[in-house]
PDB file of C-alpha atoms in Angstrom:
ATOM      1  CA  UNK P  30       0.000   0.000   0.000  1.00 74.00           C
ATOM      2  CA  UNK P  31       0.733   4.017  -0.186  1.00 78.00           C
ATOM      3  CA  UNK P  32       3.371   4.946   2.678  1.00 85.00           C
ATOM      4  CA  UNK P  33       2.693   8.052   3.957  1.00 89.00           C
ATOM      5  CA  UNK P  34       5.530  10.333   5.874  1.00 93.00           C
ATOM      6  CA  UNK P  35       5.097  13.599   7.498  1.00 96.00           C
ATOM      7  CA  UNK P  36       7.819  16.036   8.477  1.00 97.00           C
ATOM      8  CA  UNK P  37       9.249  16.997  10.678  1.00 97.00           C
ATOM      9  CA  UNK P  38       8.069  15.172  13.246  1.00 95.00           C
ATOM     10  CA  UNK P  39       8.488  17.948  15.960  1.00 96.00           C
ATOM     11  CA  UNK P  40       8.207  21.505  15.916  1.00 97.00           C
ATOM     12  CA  UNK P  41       7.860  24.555  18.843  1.00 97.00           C
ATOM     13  CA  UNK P  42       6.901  27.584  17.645  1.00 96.00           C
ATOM     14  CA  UNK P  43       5.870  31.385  19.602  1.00 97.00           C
ATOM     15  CA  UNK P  44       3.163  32.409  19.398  1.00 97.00           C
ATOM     16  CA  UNK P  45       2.693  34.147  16.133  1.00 97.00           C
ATOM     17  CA  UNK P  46       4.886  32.700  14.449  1.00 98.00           C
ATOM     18  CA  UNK P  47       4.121  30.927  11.039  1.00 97.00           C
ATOM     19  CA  UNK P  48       4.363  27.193   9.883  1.00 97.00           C
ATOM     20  CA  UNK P  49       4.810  24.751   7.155  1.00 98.00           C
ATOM     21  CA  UNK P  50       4.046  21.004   7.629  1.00 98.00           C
ATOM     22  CA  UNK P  51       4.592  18.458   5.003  1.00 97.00           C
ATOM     23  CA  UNK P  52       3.281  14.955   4.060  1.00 96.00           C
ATOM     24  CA  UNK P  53       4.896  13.214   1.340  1.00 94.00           C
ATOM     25  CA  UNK P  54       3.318   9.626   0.110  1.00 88.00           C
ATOM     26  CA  UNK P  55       5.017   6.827  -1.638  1.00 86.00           C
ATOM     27  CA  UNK P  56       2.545   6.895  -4.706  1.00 80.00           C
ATOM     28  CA  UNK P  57       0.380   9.641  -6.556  1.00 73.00           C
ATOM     29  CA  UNK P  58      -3.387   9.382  -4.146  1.00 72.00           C
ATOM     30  CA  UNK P  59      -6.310  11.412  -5.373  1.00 71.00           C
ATOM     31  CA  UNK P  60      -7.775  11.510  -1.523  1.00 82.00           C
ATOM     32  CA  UNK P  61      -5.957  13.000   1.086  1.00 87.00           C
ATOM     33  CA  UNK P  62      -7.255  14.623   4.341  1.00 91.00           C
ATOM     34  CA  UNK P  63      -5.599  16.780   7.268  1.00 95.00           C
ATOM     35  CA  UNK P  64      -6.770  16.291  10.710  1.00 95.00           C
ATOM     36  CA  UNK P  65      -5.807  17.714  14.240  1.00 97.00           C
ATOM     37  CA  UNK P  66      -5.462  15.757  17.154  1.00 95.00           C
ATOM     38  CA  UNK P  67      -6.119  18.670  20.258  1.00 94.00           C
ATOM     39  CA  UNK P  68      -4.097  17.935  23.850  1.00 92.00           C
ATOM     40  CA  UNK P  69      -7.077  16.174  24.519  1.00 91.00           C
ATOM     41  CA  UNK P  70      -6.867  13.614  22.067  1.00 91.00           C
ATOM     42  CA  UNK P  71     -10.161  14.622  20.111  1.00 93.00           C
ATOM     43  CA  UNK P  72      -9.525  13.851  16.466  1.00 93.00           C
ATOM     44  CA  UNK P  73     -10.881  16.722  14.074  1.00 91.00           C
ATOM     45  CA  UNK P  74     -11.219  17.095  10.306  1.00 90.00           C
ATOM     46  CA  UNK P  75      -9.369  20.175   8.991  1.00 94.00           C
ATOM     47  CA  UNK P  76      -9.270  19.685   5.196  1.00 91.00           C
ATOM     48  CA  UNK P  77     -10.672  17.416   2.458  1.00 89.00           C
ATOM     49  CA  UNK P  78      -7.579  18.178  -0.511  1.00 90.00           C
ATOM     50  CA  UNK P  79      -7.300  15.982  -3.726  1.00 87.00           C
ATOM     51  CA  UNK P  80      -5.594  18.512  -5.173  1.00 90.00           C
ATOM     52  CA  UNK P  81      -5.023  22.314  -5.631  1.00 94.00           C
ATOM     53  CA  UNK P  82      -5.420  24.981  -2.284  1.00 96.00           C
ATOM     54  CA  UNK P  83      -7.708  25.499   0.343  1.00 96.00           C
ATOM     55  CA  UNK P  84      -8.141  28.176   3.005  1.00 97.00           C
ATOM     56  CA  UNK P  85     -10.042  28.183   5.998  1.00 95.00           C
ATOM     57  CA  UNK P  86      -9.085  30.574   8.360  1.00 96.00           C
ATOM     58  CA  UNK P  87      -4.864  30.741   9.855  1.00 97.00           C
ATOM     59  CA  UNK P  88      -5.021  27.528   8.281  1.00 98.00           C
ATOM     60  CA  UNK P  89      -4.608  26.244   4.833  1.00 98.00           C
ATOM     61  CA  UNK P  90      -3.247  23.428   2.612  1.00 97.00           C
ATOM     62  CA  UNK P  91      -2.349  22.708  -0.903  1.00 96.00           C
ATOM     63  CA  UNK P  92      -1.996  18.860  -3.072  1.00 94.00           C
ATOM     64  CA  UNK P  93       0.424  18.420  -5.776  1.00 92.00           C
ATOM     65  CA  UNK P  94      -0.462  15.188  -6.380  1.00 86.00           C
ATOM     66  CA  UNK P  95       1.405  14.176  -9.235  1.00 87.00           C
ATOM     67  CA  UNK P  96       4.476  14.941  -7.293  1.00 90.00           C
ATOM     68  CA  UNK P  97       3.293  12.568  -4.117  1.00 91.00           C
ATOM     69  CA  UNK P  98       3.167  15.671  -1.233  1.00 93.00           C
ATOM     70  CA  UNK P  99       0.518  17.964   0.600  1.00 95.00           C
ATOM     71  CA  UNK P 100       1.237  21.139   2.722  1.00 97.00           C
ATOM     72  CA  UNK P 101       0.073  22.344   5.538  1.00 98.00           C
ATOM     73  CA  UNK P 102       0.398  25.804   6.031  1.00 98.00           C
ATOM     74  CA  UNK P 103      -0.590  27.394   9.466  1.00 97.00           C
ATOM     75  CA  UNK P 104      -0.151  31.776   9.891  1.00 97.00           C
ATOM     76  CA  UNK P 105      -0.213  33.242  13.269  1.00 97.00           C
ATOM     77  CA  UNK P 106      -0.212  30.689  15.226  1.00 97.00           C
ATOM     78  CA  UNK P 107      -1.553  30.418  18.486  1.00 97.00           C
ATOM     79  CA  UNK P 108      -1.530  28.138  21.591  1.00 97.00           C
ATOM     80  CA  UNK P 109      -4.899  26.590  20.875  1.00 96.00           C
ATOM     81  CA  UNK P 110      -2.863  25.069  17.331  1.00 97.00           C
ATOM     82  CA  UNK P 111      -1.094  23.075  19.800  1.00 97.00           C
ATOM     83  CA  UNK P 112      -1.440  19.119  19.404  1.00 97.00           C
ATOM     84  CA  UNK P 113      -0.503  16.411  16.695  1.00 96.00           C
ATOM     85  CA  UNK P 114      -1.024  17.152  12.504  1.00 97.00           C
ATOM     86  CA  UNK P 115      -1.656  13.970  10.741  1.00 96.00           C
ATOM     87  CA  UNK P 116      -2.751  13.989   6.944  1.00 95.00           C
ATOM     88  CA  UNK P 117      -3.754  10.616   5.837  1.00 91.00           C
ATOM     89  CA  UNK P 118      -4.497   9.418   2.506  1.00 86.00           C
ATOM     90  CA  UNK P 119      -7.878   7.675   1.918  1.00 80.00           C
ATOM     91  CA  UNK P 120      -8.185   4.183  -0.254  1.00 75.00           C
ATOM     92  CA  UNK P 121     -11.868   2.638  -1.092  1.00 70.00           C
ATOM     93  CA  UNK P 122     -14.371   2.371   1.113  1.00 62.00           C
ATOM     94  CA  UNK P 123     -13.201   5.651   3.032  1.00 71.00           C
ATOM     95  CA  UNK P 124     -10.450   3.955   5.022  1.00 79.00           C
ATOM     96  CA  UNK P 125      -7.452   6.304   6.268  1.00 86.00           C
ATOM     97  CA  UNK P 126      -3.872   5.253   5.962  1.00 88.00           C
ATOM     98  CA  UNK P 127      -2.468   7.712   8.247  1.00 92.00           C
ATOM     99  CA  UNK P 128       1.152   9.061   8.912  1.00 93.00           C
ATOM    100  CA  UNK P 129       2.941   9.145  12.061  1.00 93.00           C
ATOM    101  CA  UNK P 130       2.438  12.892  12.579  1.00 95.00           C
ATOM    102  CA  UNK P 131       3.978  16.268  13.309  1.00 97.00           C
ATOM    103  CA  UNK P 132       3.762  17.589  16.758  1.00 96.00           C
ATOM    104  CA  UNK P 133       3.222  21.299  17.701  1.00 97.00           C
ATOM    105  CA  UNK P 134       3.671  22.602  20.641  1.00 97.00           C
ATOM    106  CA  UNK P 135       3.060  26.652  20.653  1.00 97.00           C
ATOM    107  CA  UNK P 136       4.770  28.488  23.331  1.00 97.00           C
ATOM    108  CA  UNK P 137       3.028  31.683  24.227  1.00 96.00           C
TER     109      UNK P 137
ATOM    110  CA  UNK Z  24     -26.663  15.676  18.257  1.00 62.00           C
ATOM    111  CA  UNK Z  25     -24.095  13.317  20.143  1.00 75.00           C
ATOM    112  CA  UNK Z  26     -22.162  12.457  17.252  1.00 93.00           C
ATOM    113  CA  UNK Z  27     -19.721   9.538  17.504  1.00 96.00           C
ATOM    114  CA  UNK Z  28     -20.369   8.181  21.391  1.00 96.00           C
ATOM    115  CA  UNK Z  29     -17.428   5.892  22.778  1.00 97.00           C
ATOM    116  CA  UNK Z  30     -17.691   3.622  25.909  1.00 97.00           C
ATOM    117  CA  UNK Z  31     -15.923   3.047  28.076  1.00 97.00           C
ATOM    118  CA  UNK Z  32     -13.712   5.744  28.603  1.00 96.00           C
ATOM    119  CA  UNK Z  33     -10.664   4.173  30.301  1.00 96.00           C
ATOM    120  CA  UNK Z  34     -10.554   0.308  30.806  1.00 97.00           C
ATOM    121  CA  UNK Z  35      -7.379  -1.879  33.033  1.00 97.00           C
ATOM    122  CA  UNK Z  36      -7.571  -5.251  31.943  1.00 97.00           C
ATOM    123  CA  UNK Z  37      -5.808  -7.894  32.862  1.00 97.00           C
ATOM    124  CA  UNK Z  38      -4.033 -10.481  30.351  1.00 98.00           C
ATOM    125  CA  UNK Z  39      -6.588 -13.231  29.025  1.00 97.00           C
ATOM    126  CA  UNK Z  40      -9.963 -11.390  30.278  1.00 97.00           C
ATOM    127  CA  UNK Z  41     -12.037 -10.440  28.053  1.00 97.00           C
ATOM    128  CA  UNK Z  42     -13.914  -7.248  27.030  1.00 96.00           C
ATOM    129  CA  UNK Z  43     -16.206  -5.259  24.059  1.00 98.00           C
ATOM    130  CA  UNK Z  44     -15.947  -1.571  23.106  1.00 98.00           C
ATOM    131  CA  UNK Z  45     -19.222   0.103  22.354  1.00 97.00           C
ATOM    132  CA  UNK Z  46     -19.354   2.721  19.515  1.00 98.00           C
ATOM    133  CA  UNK Z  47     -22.546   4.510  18.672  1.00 98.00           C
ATOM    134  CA  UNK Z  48     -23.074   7.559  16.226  1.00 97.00           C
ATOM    135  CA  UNK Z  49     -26.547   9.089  15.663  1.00 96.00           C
ATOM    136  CA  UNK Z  50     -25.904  10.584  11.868  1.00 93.00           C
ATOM    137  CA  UNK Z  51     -26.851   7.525  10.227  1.00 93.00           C
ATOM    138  CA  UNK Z  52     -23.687   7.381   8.835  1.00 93.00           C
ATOM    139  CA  UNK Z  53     -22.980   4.058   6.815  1.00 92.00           C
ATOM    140  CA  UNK Z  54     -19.466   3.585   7.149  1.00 92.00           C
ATOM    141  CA  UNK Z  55     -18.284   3.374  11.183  1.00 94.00           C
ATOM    142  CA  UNK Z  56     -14.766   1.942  11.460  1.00 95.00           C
ATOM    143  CA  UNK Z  57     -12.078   0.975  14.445  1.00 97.00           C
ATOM    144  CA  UNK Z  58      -8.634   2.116  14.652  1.00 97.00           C
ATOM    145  CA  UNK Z  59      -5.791   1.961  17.389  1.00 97.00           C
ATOM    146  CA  UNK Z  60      -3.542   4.697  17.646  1.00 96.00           C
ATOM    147  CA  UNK Z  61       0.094   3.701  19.749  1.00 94.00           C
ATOM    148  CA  UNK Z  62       2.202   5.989  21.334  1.00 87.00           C
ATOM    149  CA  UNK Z  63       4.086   8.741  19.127  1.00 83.00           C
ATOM    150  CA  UNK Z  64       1.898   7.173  15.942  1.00 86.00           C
ATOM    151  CA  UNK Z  65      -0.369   7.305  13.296  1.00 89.00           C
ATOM    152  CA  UNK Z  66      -4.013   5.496  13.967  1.00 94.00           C
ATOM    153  CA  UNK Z  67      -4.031   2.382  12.161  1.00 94.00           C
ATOM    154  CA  UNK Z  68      -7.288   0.649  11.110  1.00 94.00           C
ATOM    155  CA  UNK Z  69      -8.411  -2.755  12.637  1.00 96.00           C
ATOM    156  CA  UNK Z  70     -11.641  -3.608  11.280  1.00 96.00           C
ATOM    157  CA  UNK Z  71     -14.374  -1.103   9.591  1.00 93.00           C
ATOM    158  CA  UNK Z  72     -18.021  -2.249   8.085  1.00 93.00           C
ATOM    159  CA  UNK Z  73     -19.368  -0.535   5.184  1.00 90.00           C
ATOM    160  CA  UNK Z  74     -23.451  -1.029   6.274  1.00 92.00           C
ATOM    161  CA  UNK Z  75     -25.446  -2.538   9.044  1.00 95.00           C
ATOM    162  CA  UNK Z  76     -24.626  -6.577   9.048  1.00 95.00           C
ATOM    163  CA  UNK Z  77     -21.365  -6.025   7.568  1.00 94.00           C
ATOM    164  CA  UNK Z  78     -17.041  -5.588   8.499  1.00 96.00           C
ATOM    165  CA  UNK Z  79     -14.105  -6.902   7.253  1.00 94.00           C
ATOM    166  CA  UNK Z  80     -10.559  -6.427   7.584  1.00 94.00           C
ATOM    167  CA  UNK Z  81      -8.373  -3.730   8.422  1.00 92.00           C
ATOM    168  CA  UNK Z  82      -4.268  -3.633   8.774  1.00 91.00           C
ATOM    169  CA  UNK Z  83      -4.094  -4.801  11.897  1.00 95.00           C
ATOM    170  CA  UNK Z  84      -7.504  -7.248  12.949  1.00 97.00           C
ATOM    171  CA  UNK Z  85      -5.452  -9.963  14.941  1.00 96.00           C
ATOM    172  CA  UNK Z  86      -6.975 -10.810  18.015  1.00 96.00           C
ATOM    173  CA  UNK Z  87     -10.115  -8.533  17.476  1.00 98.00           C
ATOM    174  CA  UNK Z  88     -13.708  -9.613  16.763  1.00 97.00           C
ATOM    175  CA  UNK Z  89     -16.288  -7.023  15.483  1.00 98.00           C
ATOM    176  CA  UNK Z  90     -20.336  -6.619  15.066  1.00 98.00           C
ATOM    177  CA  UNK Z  91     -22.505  -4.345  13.022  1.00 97.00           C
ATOM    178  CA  UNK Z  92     -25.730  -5.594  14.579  1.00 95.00           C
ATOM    179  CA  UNK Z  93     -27.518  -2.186  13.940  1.00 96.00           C
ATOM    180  CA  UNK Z  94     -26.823   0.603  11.701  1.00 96.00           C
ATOM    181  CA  UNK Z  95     -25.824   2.809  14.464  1.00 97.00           C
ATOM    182  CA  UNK Z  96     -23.619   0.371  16.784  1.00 98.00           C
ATOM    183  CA  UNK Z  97     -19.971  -1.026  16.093  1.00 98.00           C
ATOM    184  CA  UNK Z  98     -18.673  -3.099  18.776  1.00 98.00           C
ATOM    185  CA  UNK Z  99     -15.111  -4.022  19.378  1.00 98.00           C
ATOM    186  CA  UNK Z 100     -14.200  -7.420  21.109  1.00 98.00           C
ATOM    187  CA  UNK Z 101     -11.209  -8.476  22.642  1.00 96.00           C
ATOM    188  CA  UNK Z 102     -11.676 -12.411  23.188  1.00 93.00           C
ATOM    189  CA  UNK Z 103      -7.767 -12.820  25.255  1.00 96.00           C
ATOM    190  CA  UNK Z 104      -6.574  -9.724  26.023  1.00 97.00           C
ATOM    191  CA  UNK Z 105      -2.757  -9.525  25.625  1.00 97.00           C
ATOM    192  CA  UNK Z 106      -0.123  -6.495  27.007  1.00 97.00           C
ATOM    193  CA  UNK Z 107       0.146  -5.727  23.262  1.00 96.00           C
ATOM    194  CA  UNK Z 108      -3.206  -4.869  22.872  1.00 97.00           C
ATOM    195  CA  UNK Z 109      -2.057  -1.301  24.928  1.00 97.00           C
ATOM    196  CA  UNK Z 110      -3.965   1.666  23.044  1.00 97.00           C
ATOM    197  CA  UNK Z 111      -5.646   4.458  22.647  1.00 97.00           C
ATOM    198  CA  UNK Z 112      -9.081   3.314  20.701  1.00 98.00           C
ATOM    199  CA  UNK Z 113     -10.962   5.285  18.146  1.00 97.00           C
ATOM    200  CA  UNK Z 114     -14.323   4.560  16.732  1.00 97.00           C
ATOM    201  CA  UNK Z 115     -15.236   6.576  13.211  1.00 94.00           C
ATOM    202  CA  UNK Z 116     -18.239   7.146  11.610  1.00 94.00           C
ATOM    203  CA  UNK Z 117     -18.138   8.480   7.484  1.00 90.00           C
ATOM    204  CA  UNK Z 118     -20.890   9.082   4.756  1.00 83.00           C
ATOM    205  CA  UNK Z 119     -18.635  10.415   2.070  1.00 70.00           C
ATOM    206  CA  UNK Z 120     -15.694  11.539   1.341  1.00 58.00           C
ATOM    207  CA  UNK Z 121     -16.050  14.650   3.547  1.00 63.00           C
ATOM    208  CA  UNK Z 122     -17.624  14.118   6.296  1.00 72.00           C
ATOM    209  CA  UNK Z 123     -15.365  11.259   8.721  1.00 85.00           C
ATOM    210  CA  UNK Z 124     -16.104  12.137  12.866  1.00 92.00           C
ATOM    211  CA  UNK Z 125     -13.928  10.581  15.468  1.00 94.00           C
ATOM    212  CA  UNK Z 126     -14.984   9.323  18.896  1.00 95.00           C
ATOM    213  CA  UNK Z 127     -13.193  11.043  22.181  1.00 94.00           C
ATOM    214  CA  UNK Z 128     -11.397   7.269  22.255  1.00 96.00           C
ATOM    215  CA  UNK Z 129     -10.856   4.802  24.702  1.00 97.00           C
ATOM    216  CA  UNK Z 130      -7.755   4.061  26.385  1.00 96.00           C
ATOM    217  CA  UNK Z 131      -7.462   1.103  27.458  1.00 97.00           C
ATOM    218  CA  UNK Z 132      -4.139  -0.592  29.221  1.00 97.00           C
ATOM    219  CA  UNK Z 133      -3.842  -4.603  29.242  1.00 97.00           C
ATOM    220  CA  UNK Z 134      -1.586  -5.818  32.395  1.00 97.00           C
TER     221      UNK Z 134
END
């Protein structure tokens, strides 16, 4: 199946500051989703991105699928972005392979 | 609107007992699935069902037993609990290609 790899795994920011995350898969996908996992552990749906850019918010992300990676762009960052990035790439059926992550912590 | 309802919340078992997560969504969703999600990883998927009376297979289904009984219920059974069976549980519910909700989990710790 697809691997999927996320970089970097880690990353403290201030407050304020801006961010780039990246997922990179082993094969071209046509269904790839970004989700953030709060301090809490809650799992929630950020973007839906086959391809091309989309905004919502500090928060955006762009697919280039034909080269195999996804961005994750986040602007102004604050403490409540704190928590685990995963994008995940989605096969038939709606199943998720996921990656192993990026953490962000965001110091105020 | 509940959404996707886990129980229990935290569960010790010890090795060999038994035990069955609950998952329940009320958005008559059609997919539901199970993954486990391991320290400093990804969530990986262990079985999922695509409609009432209906699973199969996920990456990692060893030692796990599933039922889709009614639309809105996917259990998760653990016949012999083992030490590797350590995890943070997730129950997902999906009717397209948008719209996937994730439980609050279940952590559950196998001694």
């Amino acid at each position: 199946g697809i691997q999927v790899e996320q970089s970097p795994p880690d990353l403290i920011l201030q407050e304020g500051a801006n961010s780039t995350l990246r997922c990179n898969f082993s094969d071209s996908v046509n269904n790839l989703q970004w989700f953030h996992q709060n301090p809490w552990g809650q799992l929630i749906n950020l973007f839906y991105i086959p391809s091309g850019t989309k905004q919502n918010g500090r928060l955006s992300a762009t697919t280039v699928a034909t080269e195999r990676y996804s961005l994750l762009y986040i602007s102004s960052s604050q403490t409540t972005d704190s928590g685990v990035y995963f994008c995940a790439w989605k096969w038939a059926g709606n199943m998720l392979t996921f990656g192993g992550g990026t953490r962000l912590m965001v110091k105020p | 609107n509940a959404g996707v309802t886990q129980t229990p919340k935290f569960r010790v078992l010890k090795t060999g007992q038994s035990m069955t997560l609950l998952c329940a969504q009320d958005m008559n969703h059609e997919y539901m699935y199970w993954y486990r999600q391991d320290p400093g990883m990804g969530l990986r998927l262990i079985h999922y069902s695509v409609g009432e009376g209906t699973t199969a297979k996920g990456e990692v289904p060893d030692g796990y037993n599933v039922s889709r009984l009614k639309k809105q219920n996917f259990l998760l059974g653990l016949e012999s609990a083992a030490p590797s069976q350590t995890s943070v549980y997730f129950c997902a519910s999906s009717y397209s290609l948008y719209g996937y909700t994730f439980g609050s989990g279940t952590r559950l710790t196998v001694v």
